[in-house]
């Protein structure tokens, strides 16, 4: 988070009931649990851990010894093996990974629900959200005299309202839990994907021409703050832009090209991760994983750290 956004956050934290708006660095790519970018294999297997366990669980691995971690992994494997035939298939792994990611989303909404549902009617109206998020700014505009602050809050409030209205499918200006989930995690809902694309365009399109050119694309991920040549990875990204992002070769991305970039329809992250885990762990290459094969490669699934994933064993996931 840069200094500007940190300053905004600190100023707003003085409000008695406060939750921050979704700022640029949370909007541009929306950071779904499974990144759109292929992971790189390394000794930590961080991507695999987050995909298999969920991000929050993956950060608590150091609470268990390797032996305890393997014991809990064995119990998780029993849950993944839906037909109880003693084998974990790619499809079973994919279903598990999708469920883990979906659970993260709904748990995230549950954690913040009471902060926004001010009148406790099990709905969140636009007025409630606006008060909780922008109330201090609206009541104390004199404390936001900086022109950049004023511009950003004036920009973000109508943008949040636009997203809220899109998520509010029944048009009653109050969000049910499902509608509020769509508001906070628009990348997961088909009817919200136009908003994802539009907000991404608005964030990256600095010259306001309605497109994203190569320099704007690079600037969104790399700030060239020191003199010298660009890093190799930036050069690779420029090649990616020319070869794959700018599909019509006009030197810039339009909305459809942006959609293909951030919401690709031809790449299933959960399936790709499931195939990766099977490939790396399938010792006899029969395209099936036994519990023994998974435990043999346990560090790829849960690492040498611990997991609080044991709580999952007592949760009811029927709602997922």
Short mmCIF file of C-alpha atoms in Angstrom, two decimals:
data_model
loop_
_atom_site.label_atom_id
_atom_site.label_comp_id
_atom_site.label_asym_id
_atom_site.label_seq_id
_atom_site.Cartn_x
_atom_site.Cartn_y
_atom_site.Cartn_z
CA UNK A 1 0.00 0.00 0.00
CA UNK A 2 1.54 3.35 -0.96
CA UNK A 3 1.81 6.39 1.33
CA UNK A 4 -1.30 8.06 -0.04
CA UNK A 5 -3.60 5.15 0.62
CA UNK A 6 -2.01 4.56 4.00
CA UNK A 7 -2.69 8.19 4.90
CA UNK A 8 -6.32 7.86 3.84
CA UNK A 9 -6.71 4.73 5.90
CA UNK A 10 -5.21 6.29 9.02
CA UNK A 11 -7.44 9.35 8.72
CA UNK A 12 -10.55 7.25 8.36
CA UNK A 13 -9.72 4.94 11.24
CA UNK A 14 -10.78 7.56 13.74
CA UNK A 15 -14.43 7.05 12.88
CA UNK A 16 -16.33 5.08 15.49
CA UNK A 17 -17.89 2.69 13.01
CA UNK A 18 -15.55 2.36 10.05
CA UNK A 19 -14.70 0.00 7.25
CA UNK A 20 -12.49 1.16 4.42
CA UNK A 21 -13.69 1.35 0.82
CA UNK A 22 -12.17 -1.03 -1.64
CA UNK A 23 -9.14 0.89 -2.81
CA UNK A 24 -7.34 0.66 -6.11
CA UNK A 25 -4.84 -1.98 -5.10
CA UNK A 26 -7.74 -4.22 -4.11
CA UNK A 27 -9.83 -3.46 -7.17
CA UNK A 28 -7.57 -3.70 -10.19
CA UNK A 29 -7.13 -7.44 -10.14
CA UNK A 30 -9.49 -8.27 -7.25
CA UNK A 31 -7.02 -10.87 -6.05
CA UNK A 32 -9.24 -13.95 -6.07
CA UNK A 33 -7.79 -16.72 -3.94
CA UNK A 34 -6.32 -18.42 -6.99
CA UNK A 35 -4.24 -15.98 -8.96
CA UNK A 36 -4.77 -15.72 -12.70
CA UNK A 37 -1.00 -16.13 -13.18
CA UNK A 38 0.57 -19.59 -13.28
CA UNK A 39 2.53 -20.31 -10.12
CA UNK A 40 6.23 -20.95 -10.08
CA UNK A 41 7.45 -24.14 -8.47
CA UNK A 42 9.76 -23.56 -5.55
CA UNK A 43 10.72 -25.17 -2.29
CA UNK A 44 8.03 -23.37 -0.32
CA UNK A 45 5.12 -24.44 -2.56
CA UNK A 46 3.24 -21.39 -1.27
CA UNK A 47 0.79 -21.31 -4.19
CA UNK A 48 -0.04 -24.99 -3.71
CA UNK A 49 -0.61 -24.51 0.01
CA UNK A 50 -2.95 -21.55 -0.51
CA UNK A 51 -4.87 -23.34 -3.24
CA UNK A 52 -5.24 -26.55 -1.25
CA UNK A 53 -5.87 -25.06 2.19
CA UNK A 54 -6.97 -21.46 1.68
CA UNK A 55 -4.88 -18.36 2.28
CA UNK A 56 -5.63 -17.86 5.95
CA UNK A 57 -5.06 -21.48 6.87
CA UNK A 58 -1.83 -21.52 4.89
CA UNK A 59 -0.39 -18.70 7.01
CA UNK A 60 -0.78 -20.66 10.26
CA UNK A 61 1.20 -23.78 9.36
CA UNK A 62 3.93 -23.10 11.89
CA UNK A 63 1.57 -24.02 14.71
CA UNK A 64 2.01 -27.74 14.07
CA UNK A 65 4.93 -30.10 13.88
CA UNK A 66 5.47 -32.00 10.62
CA UNK A 67 3.99 -35.09 12.22
CA UNK A 68 0.84 -33.25 13.31
CA UNK A 69 0.57 -31.63 9.90
CA UNK A 70 0.74 -34.99 8.13
CA UNK A 71 -1.83 -36.45 10.50
CA UNK A 72 -4.30 -33.68 9.69
CA UNK A 73 -3.54 -33.95 5.98
CA UNK A 74 -4.53 -37.60 6.15
CA UNK A 75 -7.92 -36.63 7.56
CA UNK A 76 -8.35 -34.03 4.83
CA UNK A 77 -7.57 -36.67 2.19
CA UNK A 78 -10.41 -38.79 3.58
CA UNK A 79 -12.78 -35.88 2.98
CA UNK A 80 -11.51 -35.26 -0.55
CA UNK A 81 -12.07 -38.91 -1.52
CA UNK A 82 -15.78 -38.42 -2.07
CA UNK A 83 -16.63 -41.93 -3.30
CA UNK A 84 -14.43 -43.57 -0.65
CA UNK A 85 -12.67 -45.82 -3.15
CA UNK A 86 -9.25 -45.12 -1.68
CA UNK A 87 -8.15 -42.88 -4.54
CA UNK A 88 -8.17 -39.11 -5.06
CA UNK A 89 -8.88 -38.16 -8.66
CA UNK A 90 -8.12 -34.91 -10.44
CA UNK A 91 -11.84 -34.07 -10.41
CA UNK A 92 -12.07 -34.68 -6.66
CA UNK A 93 -9.07 -32.44 -6.07
CA UNK A 94 -10.54 -29.75 -8.33
CA UNK A 95 -13.85 -29.86 -6.43
CA UNK A 96 -12.01 -29.57 -3.13
CA UNK A 97 -9.93 -26.60 -4.28
CA UNK A 98 -13.03 -24.82 -5.59
CA UNK A 99 -14.79 -25.42 -2.28
CA UNK A 100 -11.85 -24.07 -0.30
CA UNK A 101 -11.81 -20.90 -2.37
CA UNK A 102 -15.57 -20.43 -2.12
CA UNK A 103 -15.46 -20.96 1.63
CA UNK A 104 -12.85 -18.23 1.94
CA UNK A 105 -15.15 -15.79 0.18
CA UNK A 106 -18.21 -16.48 2.30
CA UNK A 107 -16.20 -16.50 5.51
CA UNK A 108 -14.74 -13.15 4.54
CA UNK A 109 -18.22 -11.71 4.12
CA UNK A 110 -19.34 -13.19 7.43
CA UNK A 111 -16.45 -11.52 9.24
CA UNK A 112 -17.39 -8.01 8.11
CA UNK A 113 -21.19 -8.40 8.00
CA UNK A 114 -21.91 -6.96 11.42
CA UNK A 115 -19.70 -3.94 10.72
CA UNK A 116 -22.02 -2.88 7.92
CA UNK A 117 -25.42 -4.21 9.03
CA UNK A 118 -25.89 -1.32 11.44
CA UNK A 119 -29.59 -1.88 12.18
CA UNK A 120 -29.19 -5.67 12.46
CA UNK A 121 -31.98 -6.50 9.99
CA UNK A 122 -29.81 -9.07 8.16
CA UNK A 123 -29.50 -6.79 5.15
CA UNK A 124 -27.03 -4.07 4.31
CA UNK A 125 -28.53 -1.01 2.70
CA UNK A 126 -26.53 1.37 0.57
CA UNK A 127 -26.96 4.03 3.26
CA UNK A 128 -25.54 1.68 5.90
CA UNK A 129 -22.54 0.86 3.75
CA UNK A 130 -21.98 4.51 2.90
CA UNK A 131 -22.16 5.52 6.56
CA UNK A 132 -19.81 2.77 7.71
CA UNK A 133 -17.30 3.37 4.94
CA UNK A 134 -17.49 7.08 4.15
CA UNK A 135 -19.30 8.48 7.18
CA UNK A 136 -16.31 10.22 8.71
CA UNK A 137 -15.28 11.75 5.40
CA UNK A 138 -18.80 13.00 4.68
CA UNK A 139 -19.23 14.43 8.19
CA UNK A 140 -15.78 16.02 8.36
CA UNK A 141 -14.82 17.15 4.86
CA UNK A 142 -12.62 19.88 6.30
CA UNK A 143 -10.14 17.22 7.42
CA UNK A 144 -9.66 16.13 3.82
CA UNK A 145 -8.44 19.36 2.32
CA UNK A 146 -5.71 17.76 0.26
CA UNK A 147 -6.82 17.88 -3.35
CA UNK A 148 -5.78 14.29 -3.95
CA UNK A 149 -7.79 13.11 -0.95
CA UNK A 150 -10.85 15.05 -2.07
CA UNK A 151 -10.61 13.73 -5.62
CA UNK A 152 -10.15 10.13 -4.55
CA UNK A 153 -13.02 10.00 -2.10
CA UNK A 154 -15.33 11.79 -4.51
CA UNK A 155 -14.34 9.23 -7.12
CA UNK A 156 -14.62 6.16 -4.91
CA UNK A 157 -18.02 6.87 -3.40
CA UNK A 158 -19.98 6.93 -6.68
CA UNK A 159 -17.94 4.01 -7.92
CA UNK A 160 -18.89 1.95 -4.89
CA UNK A 161 -22.51 2.99 -5.37
CA UNK A 162 -22.41 1.85 -8.98
CA UNK A 163 -21.01 -1.52 -7.94
CA UNK A 164 -23.55 -1.83 -5.12
CA UNK A 165 -26.45 -1.19 -7.48
CA UNK A 166 -25.13 -3.81 -9.89
CA UNK A 167 -24.91 -6.37 -7.09
CA UNK A 168 -28.42 -5.46 -5.84
CA UNK A 169 -30.29 -7.72 -8.23
CA UNK A 170 -33.77 -7.09 -6.81
CA UNK A 171 -33.23 -3.35 -6.79
CA UNK A 172 -34.43 -2.76 -3.23
CA UNK A 173 -31.26 -0.76 -2.32
CA UNK A 174 -30.44 -3.34 0.35
CA UNK A 175 -28.02 -6.21 -0.10
CA UNK A 176 -28.75 -9.73 1.05
CA UNK A 177 -25.75 -11.82 2.04
CA UNK A 178 -25.46 -13.18 -1.48
CA UNK A 179 -25.74 -9.71 -3.01
CA UNK A 180 -23.19 -8.31 -0.59
CA UNK A 181 -20.87 -11.18 -1.44
CA UNK A 182 -21.20 -10.18 -5.10
CA UNK A 183 -20.41 -6.59 -4.13
CA UNK A 184 -17.24 -7.51 -2.23
CA UNK A 185 -16.12 -10.31 -4.58
CA UNK A 186 -17.45 -9.36 -8.02
CA UNK A 187 -15.00 -11.58 -9.87
CA UNK A 188 -16.95 -14.61 -8.61
CA UNK A 189 -20.30 -13.62 -10.14
CA UNK A 190 -21.16 -13.53 -13.82
CA UNK A 191 -23.47 -10.52 -13.53
CA UNK A 192 -20.64 -8.51 -11.93
CA UNK A 193 -17.92 -9.17 -14.47
CA UNK A 194 -18.64 -6.07 -16.54
CA UNK A 195 -17.96 -4.05 -13.38
CA UNK A 196 -14.67 -5.88 -12.84
CA UNK A 197 -13.57 -4.99 -16.35
CA UNK A 198 -14.77 -1.38 -16.11
CA UNK A 199 -13.06 -0.72 -12.78
CA UNK A 200 -9.83 -2.27 -14.04
CA UNK A 201 -9.94 -0.03 -17.09
CA UNK A 202 -10.64 3.05 -14.98
CA UNK A 203 -7.71 2.29 -12.67
CA UNK A 204 -5.10 1.64 -15.35
CA UNK A 205 -6.20 4.00 -18.14
CA UNK A 206 -4.29 7.08 -17.00
CA UNK A 207 -4.78 9.12 -20.18
CA UNK A 208 -8.53 8.54 -20.20
CA UNK A 209 -8.78 7.32 -23.79
CA UNK A 210 -10.84 4.27 -22.86
CA UNK A 211 -8.01 1.82 -23.56
CA UNK A 212 -4.92 0.43 -21.83
CA UNK A 213 -1.71 0.87 -23.78
CA UNK A 214 1.54 -0.96 -23.14
CA UNK A 215 3.04 1.73 -20.90
CA UNK A 216 -0.12 1.91 -18.79
CA UNK A 217 -0.14 -1.87 -18.52
CA UNK A 218 3.47 -1.90 -17.30
CA UNK A 219 2.98 1.10 -14.99
CA UNK A 220 0.25 -0.77 -13.16
CA UNK A 221 2.75 -3.40 -12.00
CA UNK A 222 6.12 -1.65 -12.09
CA UNK A 223 7.25 1.82 -11.01
CA UNK A 224 10.56 2.69 -12.62
CA UNK A 225 11.91 4.73 -9.72
CA UNK A 226 15.63 4.39 -10.42
CA UNK A 227 17.65 4.94 -13.56
CA UNK A 228 18.82 1.95 -15.49
CA UNK A 229 17.41 -0.84 -17.62
CA UNK A 230 14.10 -2.48 -16.85
CA UNK A 231 14.23 -5.83 -15.06
CA UNK A 232 13.96 -8.91 -17.23
CA UNK A 233 10.50 -9.71 -15.90
CA UNK A 234 9.24 -6.32 -17.10
CA UNK A 235 10.64 -7.02 -20.56
CA UNK A 236 8.80 -10.34 -20.46
CA UNK A 237 5.58 -8.55 -19.53
CA UNK A 238 6.01 -6.20 -22.50
CA UNK A 239 6.31 -9.26 -24.72
CA UNK A 240 3.22 -10.73 -23.06
CA UNK A 241 1.33 -7.55 -23.83
CA UNK A 242 2.33 -7.58 -27.49
CA UNK A 243 1.88 -11.31 -28.03
CA UNK A 244 -1.14 -12.16 -25.87
CA UNK A 245 -2.86 -9.13 -24.31
CA UNK A 246 -3.20 -6.96 -27.41
CA UNK A 247 -4.99 -9.57 -29.48
CA UNK A 248 -6.03 -7.26 -32.32
CA UNK A 249 -2.53 -5.74 -32.53
CA UNK A 250 -3.62 -2.10 -32.38
CA UNK A 251 -1.18 -1.26 -29.58
CA UNK A 252 -3.72 -1.10 -26.78
CA UNK A 253 -6.28 -3.19 -24.92
CA UNK A 254 -10.00 -2.52 -25.21
CA UNK A 255 -12.60 -3.82 -22.76
CA UNK A 256 -12.84 -7.25 -24.35
CA UNK A 257 -9.08 -7.68 -24.31
CA UNK A 258 -9.02 -6.59 -20.67
CA UNK A 259 -11.76 -9.11 -19.93
CA UNK A 260 -9.73 -11.88 -21.53
CA UNK A 261 -6.70 -10.80 -19.49
CA UNK A 262 -8.24 -10.61 -16.02
CA UNK A 263 -11.16 -13.03 -16.45
CA UNK A 264 -9.89 -15.66 -18.90
CA UNK A 265 -12.52 -18.15 -19.94
CA UNK A 266 -10.08 -20.69 -21.30
CA UNK A 267 -8.11 -21.28 -18.11
CA UNK A 268 -9.47 -23.10 -15.07
CA UNK A 269 -7.14 -22.32 -12.19
CA UNK A 270 -8.56 -25.00 -9.91
CA UNK A 271 -8.25 -27.67 -12.59
CA UNK A 272 -4.71 -26.58 -13.44
CA UNK A 273 -3.69 -26.75 -9.78
CA UNK A 274 -5.36 -30.15 -9.33
CA UNK A 275 -3.52 -31.52 -12.36
CA UNK A 276 -0.26 -30.08 -11.04
CA UNK A 277 -0.70 -31.73 -7.64
CA UNK A 278 -1.55 -35.07 -9.23
CA UNK A 279 1.39 -34.91 -11.63
CA UNK A 280 3.87 -34.10 -8.86
CA UNK A 281 2.55 -36.70 -6.41
CA UNK A 282 1.48 -39.65 -8.60
CA UNK A 283 4.36 -42.01 -8.00
CA UNK A 284 3.07 -44.88 -10.15
CA UNK A 285 1.66 -42.55 -12.84
CA UNK A 286 -1.82 -44.06 -12.88
CA UNK A 287 -3.48 -40.60 -12.76
CA UNK A 288 -4.84 -41.39 -9.29
CA UNK A 289 -3.50 -40.47 -5.87
CA UNK A 290 -3.57 -42.78 -2.89
CA UNK A 291 -3.38 -41.39 0.61
CA UNK A 292 0.12 -42.81 0.81
CA UNK A 293 1.23 -40.93 -2.30
CA UNK A 294 -0.18 -37.67 -0.95
CA UNK A 295 1.46 -38.14 2.45
CA UNK A 296 4.73 -39.02 0.73
CA UNK A 297 4.61 -35.58 -0.91
CA UNK A 298 2.92 -33.89 2.05
CA UNK A 299 5.14 -30.79 1.93
CA UNK A 300 3.59 -29.82 -1.41
CA UNK A 301 0.07 -29.94 0.01
CA UNK A 302 0.58 -28.50 3.48
CA UNK A 303 4.29 -27.86 3.81
CA UNK A 304 6.64 -28.28 6.71
CA UNK A 305 4.63 -25.77 8.65
CA UNK A 306 1.34 -26.24 10.45
CA UNK A 307 -2.28 -25.71 9.57
CA UNK A 308 -5.30 -24.81 11.63
CA UNK A 309 -7.25 -26.62 8.98
CA UNK A 310 -8.31 -29.12 11.60
CA UNK A 311 -11.26 -26.86 12.34
CA UNK A 312 -12.50 -27.75 8.87
CA UNK A 313 -13.04 -31.29 10.01
CA UNK A 314 -15.85 -30.18 12.32
CA UNK A 315 -17.45 -27.66 9.96
CA UNK A 316 -20.56 -28.30 7.96
CA UNK A 317 -19.85 -27.43 4.36
CA UNK A 318 -23.27 -28.27 2.98
CA UNK A 319 -23.85 -24.60 2.31
CA UNK A 320 -20.87 -24.59 -0.03
#
